[in-house]
Amino acid sequence: MQQQPQPPPQPPVDAISRRSLLTVAAAGTLALALPQVAGTPPAGARRPVARALRPYANPLPIPKVLTGADLTIPMREAEVSILPGRKTRMWTYGGSFPGPTIRRPAGVTTRVRFQHRLPREAGELTVHLHGGHNRCSEDGHPGGLTSAQPQSLYCDISPGLSSAESGNDLLIFRGGERTYTYEQVEDGAPERSAFQWYHDHRLDRTARNIWRGLAGMWILDDELDASLPLPRGSRDIPLMLADRSFDARNQLTDPFAAQRRPPNDGVTGERVLVNGAVLPHHRVRAQRYRLRVLNASHFRAYELRLSGGLPMVQIATDAGLMPRPVRRSRILIGPGERVEIVVDFAAARGGRVRLLSGRRPGGPKSLGSATYAGPLMEFRVGATREPDRTSVPRELRPLPAWLAEASRQPSHVWSFAVSGGLRPRWLVNGRSFDPTYADVTAKLGETVTWELHNPTGVAHLIHLHHTDWYMISRNGRRPPPWEACLKDTFFLDPRERVVIAGRMSDYTGKYVMHCHMLDHEDHGLMSQFEVVA
Ligand code: C2O
Ligand code: CU
């Protein structure tokens, strides 16, 4: 049956900017707790930039795709076209925001040389491939104190550490470069296909560095994924959601002032960008598409849905294909998480479909739990009836065999808190981040079961490096089908407990786990585990 969702009349732009201000104000207690939300101008201020912006006028940018085994990416300043009028000066991977999408076959080594060509203010940098299973030297360690960054306001870095102790030997110094080697192998087999991303991970400054533009997408392909009859080519689209605020000259605001203290340190941007564009449109044929959605925002969560009630068939999570597809009408996605969905636009032939974010029905209203409400982008569906040989198989990727040996009882609990005192900081098991400290050790080859516990009044998105994790339970109950699979980042509303299992294969060393709300991470909510032989 053909169903043509009517595009709602386009609201005048003034109404949109007012609405987005209201949205910020309505995002739960956030606006109340934070007098200046990410540089949001006070209501009523004149905003010439917003006036010129025509919703859905700009095409969706698709970042350039790099496929080579040996890549070089300069990290440099560039003028990026985001809002109408003046360009925005950003810190970029390769001159664009998002950076180029790297697309590589699993099981084959990829080397990426990152060259530091940013101004002095940037200090040292480090690049993490989020979702990759990599040697700890290649994992983008945050590092410690340097002459460019002689102190940390929030983390417990002892002075006088050697560069190996602090991880400074892994940093990229200004004017220098570092080549990261990604083997893309796990447990003797190619890694699973997945939608990953790469971004800066520097101590104390990850939020600032990513806000300025240091983020890009990475698609790992494998044979199983390629053998499925899923949409591919121009019908496989990565979408990076990231919110930013701009001043009247279209430049990024700097919301990372030291007075933003835990627990009121969640930065949100006033505008949500999709692949670096505000409210873009994309022309699609009346066929199935694979949409890979990354929430690269600092603090904002989204509750995705499609206008006209068009169904989304979720096929993958952070860690790639799920055992079976799940049909969903709304999808909650927090900072750092990814979902892949298949959408059949044949049901909206000749119409327009909007990707929207709405409120979480019945969800907690606490800081970080409330979602953005507003449109994100528009798909313009072709009027021609098109044959479509793609489909979504009933079985995708089976869960890994190691799960059979996973204990249901956690052997370690990661629990979060805010310290007291004049300079509150986030704590993991009573400590803020210390590059020399590991809170727990695991044996190489061991399958560990750990609990994530959020006793705070703020949501957290907990990401663990090194491997993919299977969710055993959420608050003592069996997780929903879209979480009963492998993932690497977990949404924890206040008072929630999540039990996860992961297998420590291939690499020894210290790996970080942290909140992917980037201010939380910078303000201490990061710890380490160590894999030992
Ligand atoms: Cu996406 Cu440790 O980060
Ligand atoms: Cu957090």
XYZ file of C-alpha atoms and ligand atoms in Angstrom:
537
model
C 0.000 0.000 0.000
C 1.376 3.326 -0.901
C 1.315 5.875 1.824
C 2.414 9.412 1.259
C 3.263 11.277 4.418
C 2.330 14.904 3.915
C 5.202 17.190 4.743
C 3.973 19.531 7.448
C 4.036 23.132 6.231
C 7.493 24.537 6.765
C 7.426 26.724 9.832
C 8.857 30.200 9.403
C 12.483 30.161 10.398
C 11.904 32.455 13.319
C 9.558 29.883 14.751
C 12.223 27.235 14.329
C 14.887 29.138 16.144
C 12.462 29.989 18.884
C 11.424 26.387 19.046
C 15.000 25.169 19.286
C 15.567 27.585 22.126
C 12.478 26.226 23.834
C 13.737 22.726 23.214
C 16.964 23.528 24.961
C 15.066 25.127 27.804
C 12.721 22.182 28.011
C 15.440 19.559 28.040
C 14.602 18.659 31.582
C 16.495 20.262 34.388
C 19.426 20.987 32.127
C 18.651 24.593 31.365
C 17.757 25.220 34.975
C 20.959 23.708 36.225
C 23.076 25.457 33.624
C 22.492 29.162 33.270
C 24.261 29.189 29.903
C 23.571 26.099 27.904
C 26.467 25.754 25.499
C 26.597 29.365 24.623
C 22.907 29.553 23.855
C 22.131 33.229 23.500
C 19.538 34.516 25.928
C 16.017 34.198 24.550
C 15.113 37.282 22.578
C 18.678 38.004 21.488
C 18.978 38.867 17.820
C 20.241 35.948 15.841
C 20.914 37.016 12.254
C 22.448 33.653 11.404
C 19.323 31.702 12.206
C 17.218 34.039 10.118
C 19.014 33.108 6.958
C 18.808 29.379 7.468
C 16.203 27.630 5.333
C 15.268 24.245 6.745
C 15.911 21.310 4.386
C 17.406 23.607 1.745
C 20.914 22.130 1.835
C 21.768 18.684 0.562
C 23.110 16.173 3.058
C 26.914 16.171 2.875
C 28.409 12.705 2.455
C 31.996 12.767 3.703
C 34.656 11.627 1.280
C 35.451 7.907 1.631
C 39.044 6.675 1.978
C 39.666 3.000 1.278
C 43.438 2.600 1.129
C 45.527 0.444 3.474
C 48.014 3.270 4.099
C 46.323 6.574 4.735
C 47.615 9.981 5.708
C 45.295 12.430 7.404
C 46.536 15.884 8.338
C 44.849 17.383 11.375
C 44.534 21.002 10.390
C 42.425 24.097 10.600
C 39.933 24.559 7.812
C 37.067 26.828 6.920
C 34.003 24.627 6.807
C 30.685 25.627 5.320
C 27.987 24.869 7.883
C 25.637 27.827 8.173
C 24.609 30.210 5.418
C 27.112 33.010 4.995
C 30.476 33.020 6.657
C 32.325 29.711 6.979
C 33.199 28.186 10.330
C 36.846 27.766 11.278
C 37.297 24.261 12.653
C 39.970 21.778 13.676
C 39.559 19.016 11.159
C 40.743 15.630 10.034
C 41.764 16.293 6.462
C 39.968 19.623 6.017
C 36.341 18.571 6.457
C 33.824 18.067 9.235
C 33.069 15.233 9.680
C 36.501 13.986 8.632
C 36.758 11.504 5.775
C 34.940 8.208 6.266
C 37.448 5.382 6.336
C 36.063 2.173 4.855
C 38.131 -0.976 5.153
C 37.834 -4.762 4.952
C 38.169 -6.565 8.286
C 41.159 -8.843 8.716
C 43.465 -6.575 6.738
C 45.878 -4.197 8.443
C 45.156 -0.505 7.989
C 47.728 2.163 8.819
C 46.684 5.734 9.308
C 49.268 8.452 9.689
C 47.815 11.422 11.557
C 49.823 14.618 11.160
C 49.469 17.367 13.760
C 49.209 20.655 11.856
C 46.948 22.441 14.342
C 47.856 25.653 16.170
C 49.722 25.705 19.460
C 46.498 26.065 21.422
C 45.588 22.503 20.450
C 48.434 21.037 22.512
C 49.070 17.312 22.095
C 46.502 15.100 20.411
C 45.627 11.417 20.342
C 43.289 9.483 18.059
C 41.005 6.670 19.189
C 39.204 4.317 16.831
C 35.971 3.802 18.763
C 34.739 0.241 18.321
C 38.058 -1.116 17.098
C 39.855 -3.993 18.817
C 43.409 -2.765 18.904
C 46.742 -3.070 20.620
C 46.820 -0.650 23.564
C 49.631 1.368 21.959
C 47.297 1.982 18.982
C 44.225 2.776 21.047
C 44.560 6.543 21.399
C 45.505 6.696 25.072
C 44.627 10.065 26.712
C 48.170 10.626 28.026
C 49.160 12.753 31.003
C 50.679 16.147 31.761
C 53.010 17.890 29.330
C 54.564 21.325 29.104
C 51.644 22.402 26.925
C 49.233 21.015 29.520
C 51.068 21.269 32.837
C 48.121 20.515 35.109
C 44.796 18.758 35.174
C 41.865 20.391 36.897
C 39.972 17.182 37.376
C 42.184 14.137 37.021
C 44.683 12.764 39.533
C 47.864 12.879 37.547
C 50.937 12.555 39.698
C 53.728 14.906 38.674
C 57.034 13.543 37.451
C 55.757 10.452 35.644
C 57.924 9.093 32.862
C 56.413 9.475 29.434
C 55.722 5.737 29.279
C 53.979 5.810 32.675
C 51.693 8.672 31.735
C 51.098 7.500 28.176
C 52.699 10.643 26.790
C 54.849 8.492 24.531
C 51.662 7.734 22.598
C 50.627 11.335 22.007
C 50.969 13.299 18.799
C 52.983 16.453 19.328
C 52.452 19.623 17.378
C 54.267 19.552 14.062
C 54.761 15.805 14.447
C 52.818 12.762 13.360
C 51.957 9.261 14.446
C 51.008 6.208 12.437
C 48.372 4.017 14.025
C 48.281 0.376 13.011
C 44.874 -1.274 13.045
C 45.078 -5.019 12.502
C 41.320 -5.485 12.490
C 41.607 -9.063 13.649
C 40.015 -10.592 16.718
C 40.731 -13.967 18.225
C 42.438 -15.131 15.056
C 39.573 -14.126 12.771
C 38.739 -10.895 10.993
C 36.902 -8.456 13.256
C 33.154 -8.285 12.755
C 31.842 -5.675 10.337
C 30.737 -2.588 12.234
C 30.066 1.109 12.046
C 32.828 2.714 14.100
C 34.249 6.209 14.428
C 37.509 7.911 15.177
C 37.971 10.958 17.350
C 40.353 12.789 19.633
C 40.791 11.360 23.163
C 43.207 13.734 24.897
C 43.249 14.073 28.673
C 40.933 16.879 29.898
C 40.415 18.181 26.358
C 38.490 15.548 24.466
C 35.271 17.568 24.637
C 36.911 20.719 23.307
C 38.838 18.912 20.590
C 35.814 17.048 19.266
C 33.642 20.173 19.490
C 36.175 21.942 17.305
C 35.780 19.168 14.738
C 38.057 16.187 15.389
C 35.663 13.344 14.544
C 35.144 11.055 11.558
C 33.361 7.808 10.707
C 34.866 4.397 9.997
C 33.092 1.487 8.328
C 34.521 -1.979 8.717
C 33.237 -4.491 6.148
C 33.442 -8.255 6.250
C 32.390 -11.231 4.156
C 29.285 -12.112 6.098
C 27.936 -8.579 5.854
C 28.789 -8.441 2.137
C 26.978 -11.742 1.511
C 23.668 -10.442 2.857
C 21.111 -8.937 0.460
C 21.216 -5.568 2.265
C 21.215 -2.217 0.442
C 24.705 -1.021 -0.472
C 26.559 1.604 -2.459
C 24.702 4.906 -2.559
C 21.923 3.217 -0.588
C 24.204 2.749 2.448
C 24.466 6.112 4.191
C 26.408 7.056 7.325
C 24.823 9.835 9.382
C 26.755 11.594 12.117
C 24.587 13.522 14.583
C 26.484 16.209 16.464
C 25.188 19.382 18.089
C 27.080 22.659 18.127
C 26.447 26.296 19.010
C 27.587 29.195 16.867
C 28.053 32.884 17.498
C 26.656 35.635 15.284
C 29.680 35.279 12.986
C 29.033 31.586 12.446
C 31.992 30.602 14.640
C 31.806 27.816 17.214
C 31.190 28.996 20.739
C 33.565 27.893 23.480
C 31.376 26.339 26.132
C 34.136 24.570 28.040
C 34.739 27.181 30.703
C 36.181 25.923 33.946
C 33.093 26.938 35.902
C 31.071 24.164 34.320
C 31.470 21.722 37.117
C 30.225 18.244 37.763
C 27.420 17.322 37.907
C 26.257 20.320 35.825
C 28.798 19.946 33.081
C 26.883 18.605 30.134
C 27.475 20.711 27.044
C 24.730 20.758 24.455
C 24.762 22.669 21.188
C 21.883 24.701 19.979
C 21.860 23.206 16.502
C 21.941 19.564 15.587
C 24.117 18.853 12.569
C 23.770 15.793 10.370
C 27.111 15.128 8.656
C 27.943 18.748 9.435
C 24.761 20.315 8.022
C 21.769 21.816 9.802
C 18.451 20.275 8.711
C 19.707 18.940 5.363
C 17.734 16.972 2.810
C 18.690 13.884 0.866
C 17.089 12.517 -2.283
C 16.400 8.810 -2.165
C 14.754 6.361 -4.517
C 11.612 4.508 -3.524
C 13.708 1.594 -2.296
C 15.329 0.191 0.812
C 18.264 2.070 2.348
C 20.727 1.197 5.073
C 21.174 4.167 7.389
C 24.071 4.058 9.840
C 23.425 6.540 12.614
C 26.159 7.696 14.979
C 25.457 9.933 17.939
C 28.690 11.944 18.066
C 27.144 14.590 20.340
C 28.834 15.546 23.579
C 25.857 15.133 25.894
C 22.623 15.001 23.892
C 20.594 11.894 23.411
C 18.051 11.440 20.626
C 14.937 9.343 20.337
C 14.889 8.641 16.611
C 11.755 8.085 14.598
C 10.537 8.674 11.063
C 7.627 10.883 10.128
C 4.527 9.158 8.857
C 5.263 6.259 11.183
C 7.599 4.667 8.625
C 9.141 1.636 10.336
C 12.841 1.329 11.077
C 14.267 -2.178 10.971
C 17.309 -2.190 13.185
C 20.002 -4.533 11.887
C 23.074 -3.465 13.833
C 24.288 -1.861 17.045
C 27.630 -0.281 17.997
C 29.294 -3.635 17.441
C 27.758 -4.542 14.098
C 25.046 -6.921 12.945
C 22.613 -8.207 15.529
C 21.560 -11.866 15.644
C 18.173 -10.905 14.192
C 16.659 -7.681 12.894
C 14.245 -5.836 15.166
C 11.435 -3.651 13.889
C 11.284 -0.441 15.902
C 9.166 2.668 15.888
C 11.563 4.728 18.041
C 15.220 4.314 18.907
C 17.018 5.902 21.840
C 20.641 6.714 21.030
C 23.028 8.318 23.508
C 26.468 9.885 22.943
C 28.902 7.385 21.438
C 26.236 4.837 20.440
C 25.472 3.709 16.879
C 22.481 2.019 15.287
C 22.013 0.792 11.752
C 18.537 0.645 10.327
C 16.979 -0.399 7.058
C 14.204 1.882 5.859
C 11.986 1.013 2.913
C 11.185 4.314 1.240
C 8.899 2.541 -1.262
C 6.152 3.060 1.296
C 6.589 6.831 0.919
C 7.039 7.002 -2.869
C 6.917 10.600 -4.095
C 6.736 11.937 -0.548
C 8.977 13.396 2.098
C 10.101 11.561 5.178
C 11.694 13.324 8.083
C 14.127 11.844 10.508
C 12.987 13.227 13.835
C 14.013 13.112 17.441
C 11.291 13.129 20.048
C 10.842 12.937 23.778
C 11.287 9.595 25.431
C 7.798 8.588 26.416
C 7.844 7.838 30.124
C 11.624 8.222 30.279
C 13.362 9.902 33.195
C 13.642 13.673 32.977
C 17.009 13.780 34.686
C 20.153 15.411 33.272
C 21.261 13.520 30.211
C 18.212 11.267 30.151
C 15.871 13.669 28.381
C 16.192 13.655 24.603
C 16.319 16.388 21.970
C 12.951 17.145 20.420
C 12.921 18.370 16.845
C 13.513 17.395 13.227
C 16.980 16.298 12.097
C 16.752 15.961 8.319
C 14.451 15.192 5.405
C 14.451 12.414 2.810
C 12.846 13.299 -0.530
C 11.583 10.098 -2.019
C 11.532 9.622 -5.779
C 8.181 9.224 -7.504
C 9.193 6.315 -9.732
C 8.312 2.781 -8.732
C 11.635 0.939 -8.512
C 12.405 -2.750 -8.448
C 14.283 -3.653 -5.281
C 16.221 -6.872 -4.909
C 17.398 -6.113 -1.410
C 15.837 -7.561 1.705
C 16.513 -7.932 5.399
C 17.247 -11.573 6.227
C 15.666 -13.070 9.345
C 19.053 -14.155 10.643
C 22.005 -11.776 10.588
C 25.052 -12.663 12.693
C 25.010 -15.293 15.427
C 26.357 -14.310 18.835
C 29.953 -15.384 19.489
C 30.659 -18.792 21.019
C 32.524 -17.373 24.039
C 29.220 -16.192 25.468
C 28.524 -19.766 26.597
C 31.317 -19.455 29.163
C 30.281 -16.034 30.465
C 29.287 -15.971 34.115
C 26.069 -14.147 34.969
C 27.609 -12.971 38.236
C 29.738 -9.851 37.937
C 33.257 -10.174 39.341
C 33.724 -6.400 39.382
C 31.447 -3.380 39.745
C 32.173 -0.007 38.155
C 30.305 2.634 40.100
C 30.166 6.372 39.509
C 29.934 9.398 41.803
C 30.647 13.100 42.092
C 33.208 14.154 44.672
C 32.488 16.883 47.176
C 34.781 19.808 47.777
C 35.373 23.094 46.066
C 36.263 21.492 42.810
C 33.865 18.618 42.335
C 34.958 15.936 39.905
C 33.527 12.738 38.551
C 34.750 9.539 40.130
C 34.849 5.893 39.116
C 35.019 3.686 42.199
C 36.140 6.664 44.232
C 38.868 7.990 41.911
C 39.137 10.331 39.002
C 41.295 9.347 36.036
C 44.902 8.404 36.724
C 46.856 7.018 33.760
C 49.004 4.827 36.000
C 46.092 3.137 37.769
C 44.003 0.147 36.713
C 40.934 -0.609 38.824
C 40.791 -4.283 37.901
C 42.869 -6.792 35.985
C 41.689 -9.487 33.611
C 43.606 -12.394 32.134
C 44.318 -12.583 28.454
C 41.763 -14.942 26.913
C 39.410 -14.650 29.875
C 35.713 -13.843 29.549
C 34.846 -11.325 32.250
C 31.469 -10.270 33.610
C 31.303 -6.769 35.057
C 28.550 -4.566 36.375
C 28.079 -0.891 35.532
C 26.240 0.909 38.305
C 24.973 4.465 38.118
C 23.919 5.657 41.573
C 24.119 9.319 40.464
C 21.221 11.571 39.505
C 22.586 12.030 35.974
C 22.536 9.629 33.024
C 25.856 8.235 31.775
C 26.912 6.506 28.563
C 29.561 4.036 29.554
C 32.037 2.969 26.896
C 34.690 0.326 27.407
C 37.610 -0.004 25.033
C 39.351 -3.192 23.862
C 36.426 -5.412 22.904
C 32.691 -5.726 22.316
C 30.403 -6.537 25.208
C 27.228 -8.566 25.536
C 24.529 -7.235 27.846
C 23.462 -9.938 30.268
C 20.962 -7.893 32.230
C 19.599 -4.415 32.718
C 18.352 -3.769 36.246
C 18.264 -7.494 36.905
C 16.064 -8.196 33.911
C 16.684 -9.626 30.500
C 17.565 -6.755 28.148
C 15.358 -5.879 25.182
C 16.327 -7.555 21.868
C 18.253 -4.501 20.658
C 20.505 -4.754 23.701
C 20.732 -8.545 23.943
C 23.622 -8.394 21.508
C 27.139 -7.056 21.281
C 27.686 -3.351 21.959
C 30.445 -1.076 23.207
C 28.569 1.855 24.786
C 25.770 1.571 27.350
C 23.054 4.031 28.338
C 22.583 4.130 32.108
C 19.800 6.270 33.466
C 20.092 7.282 37.120
C 20.076 4.313 39.475
C 20.435 1.757 36.720
C 22.600 -1.345 36.772
C 23.801 -3.116 33.674
C 25.717 -6.399 33.637
C 27.941 -7.060 30.626
C 30.371 -9.761 29.505
C 33.372 -9.385 27.235
C 36.269 -11.500 26.089
C 39.803 -10.220 26.629
C 41.445 -11.545 23.492
C 44.712 -10.792 21.718
C 46.147 -7.797 23.530
C 47.499 -7.109 26.994
C 47.878 -3.705 28.600
C 45.809 -0.936 30.087
C 42.580 0.104 28.403
C 40.245 2.897 29.397
C 36.558 2.812 30.190
C 34.708 6.084 30.588
C 31.554 8.052 30.196
C 31.051 9.166 26.603
C 29.410 12.361 27.727
C 32.580 14.157 26.916
C 32.660 16.621 29.794
C 32.156 13.776 32.208
C 35.102 11.966 30.681
C 37.277 15.092 30.827
C 36.180 15.746 34.392
C 37.369 12.433 35.748
C 34.740 9.860 34.787
C 37.316 7.555 33.248
C 39.200 4.594 34.621
C 41.220 1.669 33.327
C 41.337 -2.097 33.370
C 44.476 -4.024 32.646
C 44.692 -7.200 30.611
C 47.583 -9.357 31.811
C 49.188 -12.453 30.299
Cu 34.567 7.135 21.584
Cu 37.069 6.162 24.642
O 35.840 6.727 23.122
Cu 28.491 10.661 32.206
